[in-house]
């Protein structure tokens, strides 16, 4: 599974990495794993959206080893 992090999440995680741990069963499980890995990022992860293979998904969406997962925190533009 490939994990992409954007915006402020790049302060806590690499922008792009291969997930080498066992694949979480769902987006929610991945969110919790990331929160355990970096507790300082937990508030931002709680309000982030996840996209699997470029499609926004809900927390109960299952994950597969071949997925590309993007973690999208809220951001504002100007």
mmCIF file of C-alpha atoms in Angstrom:
data_model
loop_
_atom_site.group_PDB
_atom_site.id
_atom_site.type_symbol
_atom_site.label_atom_id
_atom_site.label_comp_id
_atom_site.label_asym_id
_atom_site.label_seq_id
_atom_site.Cartn_x
_atom_site.Cartn_y
_atom_site.Cartn_z
ATOM 1 C CA UNK A 1 0.000 0.000 0.000
ATOM 2 C CA UNK A 2 1.305 3.430 -0.882
ATOM 3 C CA UNK A 3 0.534 6.296 1.497
ATOM 4 C CA UNK A 4 0.537 9.950 0.424
ATOM 5 C CA UNK A 5 0.282 12.782 2.953
ATOM 6 C CA UNK A 6 -0.462 16.381 2.063
ATOM 7 C CA UNK A 7 -0.340 19.892 3.528
ATOM 8 C CA UNK A 8 0.321 20.087 7.287
ATOM 9 C CA UNK A 9 0.496 16.300 7.591
ATOM 10 C CA UNK A 10 3.855 16.446 5.815
ATOM 11 C CA UNK A 11 5.198 18.009 9.025
ATOM 12 C CA UNK A 12 4.550 14.662 10.734
ATOM 13 C CA UNK A 13 4.841 12.004 8.008
ATOM 14 C CA UNK A 14 6.743 11.557 4.737
ATOM 15 C CA UNK A 15 4.880 12.924 1.724
ATOM 16 C CA UNK A 16 5.089 9.509 0.061
ATOM 17 C CA UNK A 17 5.911 6.121 1.526
ATOM 18 C CA UNK A 18 5.207 2.466 1.215
ATOM 19 C CA UNK A 19 3.230 1.082 4.143
ATOM 20 C CA UNK A 20 5.441 -1.764 5.391
ATOM 21 C CA UNK A 21 3.366 -2.774 8.395
ATOM 22 C CA UNK A 22 0.423 -5.170 8.056
ATOM 23 C CA UNK A 23 -2.320 -3.584 5.969
ATOM 24 C CA UNK A 24 -5.103 -2.188 8.190
ATOM 25 C CA UNK A 25 -8.536 -3.618 7.447
ATOM 26 C CA UNK A 26 -10.191 -0.216 6.927
ATOM 27 C CA UNK A 27 -9.530 3.496 6.644
ATOM 28 C CA UNK A 28 -10.492 3.866 10.310
ATOM 29 C CA UNK A 29 -7.866 1.283 11.288
ATOM 30 C CA UNK A 30 -5.272 3.153 9.232
ATOM 31 C CA UNK A 31 -6.247 6.463 10.850
ATOM 32 C CA UNK A 32 -5.771 4.885 14.295
ATOM 33 C CA UNK A 33 -2.400 3.373 13.273
ATOM 34 C CA UNK A 34 -1.196 6.782 12.105
ATOM 35 C CA UNK A 35 -2.401 8.368 15.353
ATOM 36 C CA UNK A 36 -0.414 5.769 17.330
ATOM 37 C CA UNK A 37 2.647 6.409 15.170
ATOM 38 C CA UNK A 38 2.498 10.173 15.678
ATOM 39 C CA UNK A 39 0.180 11.280 18.517
ATOM 40 C CA UNK A 40 0.918 14.965 17.756
ATOM 41 C CA UNK A 41 -0.832 14.525 14.402
ATOM 42 C CA UNK A 42 -3.991 12.999 15.925
ATOM 43 C CA UNK A 43 -6.064 16.231 15.922
ATOM 44 C CA UNK A 44 -5.289 16.786 12.251
ATOM 45 C CA UNK A 45 -5.909 13.143 11.329
ATOM 46 C CA UNK A 46 -9.325 13.252 13.018
ATOM 47 C CA UNK A 47 -10.503 15.931 10.568
ATOM 48 C CA UNK A 48 -8.726 14.590 7.469
ATOM 49 C CA UNK A 49 -10.401 12.867 4.527
ATOM 50 C CA UNK A 50 -8.984 9.754 2.908
ATOM 51 C CA UNK A 51 -8.949 8.948 -0.792
ATOM 52 C CA UNK A 52 -8.329 5.442 -2.084
ATOM 53 C CA UNK A 53 -7.076 5.278 -5.662
ATOM 54 C CA UNK A 54 -8.148 8.913 -6.146
ATOM 55 C CA UNK A 55 -11.698 8.446 -4.816
ATOM 56 C CA UNK A 56 -12.838 9.918 -1.481
ATOM 57 C CA UNK A 57 -14.055 7.173 0.846
ATOM 58 C CA UNK A 58 -15.652 6.731 4.271
ATOM 59 C CA UNK A 59 -13.870 5.344 7.328
ATOM 60 C CA UNK A 60 -15.369 1.883 6.903
ATOM 61 C CA UNK A 61 -13.885 1.464 3.405
ATOM 62 C CA UNK A 62 -11.679 -1.666 3.245
ATOM 63 C CA UNK A 63 -8.015 -1.417 2.302
ATOM 64 C CA UNK A 64 -5.969 -3.641 0.027
ATOM 65 C CA UNK A 65 -2.237 -4.009 -0.461
ATOM 66 C CA UNK A 66 -2.435 -2.526 -3.972
ATOM 67 C CA UNK A 67 -4.214 0.681 -2.844
ATOM 68 C CA UNK A 68 -2.861 4.193 -3.122
ATOM 69 C CA UNK A 69 -4.100 6.033 -0.024
ATOM 70 C CA UNK A 70 -4.057 9.830 0.135
ATOM 71 C CA UNK A 71 -4.585 11.558 3.479
ATOM 72 C CA UNK A 72 -6.110 14.985 2.882
ATOM 73 C CA UNK A 73 -6.219 17.405 5.811
ATOM 74 C CA UNK A 74 -8.436 20.472 5.634
ATOM 75 C CA UNK A 75 -6.718 23.349 3.883
ATOM 76 C CA UNK A 76 -7.597 26.824 2.771
ATOM 77 C CA UNK A 77 -6.512 28.755 -0.238
ATOM 78 C CA UNK A 78 -6.380 32.338 -1.111
#
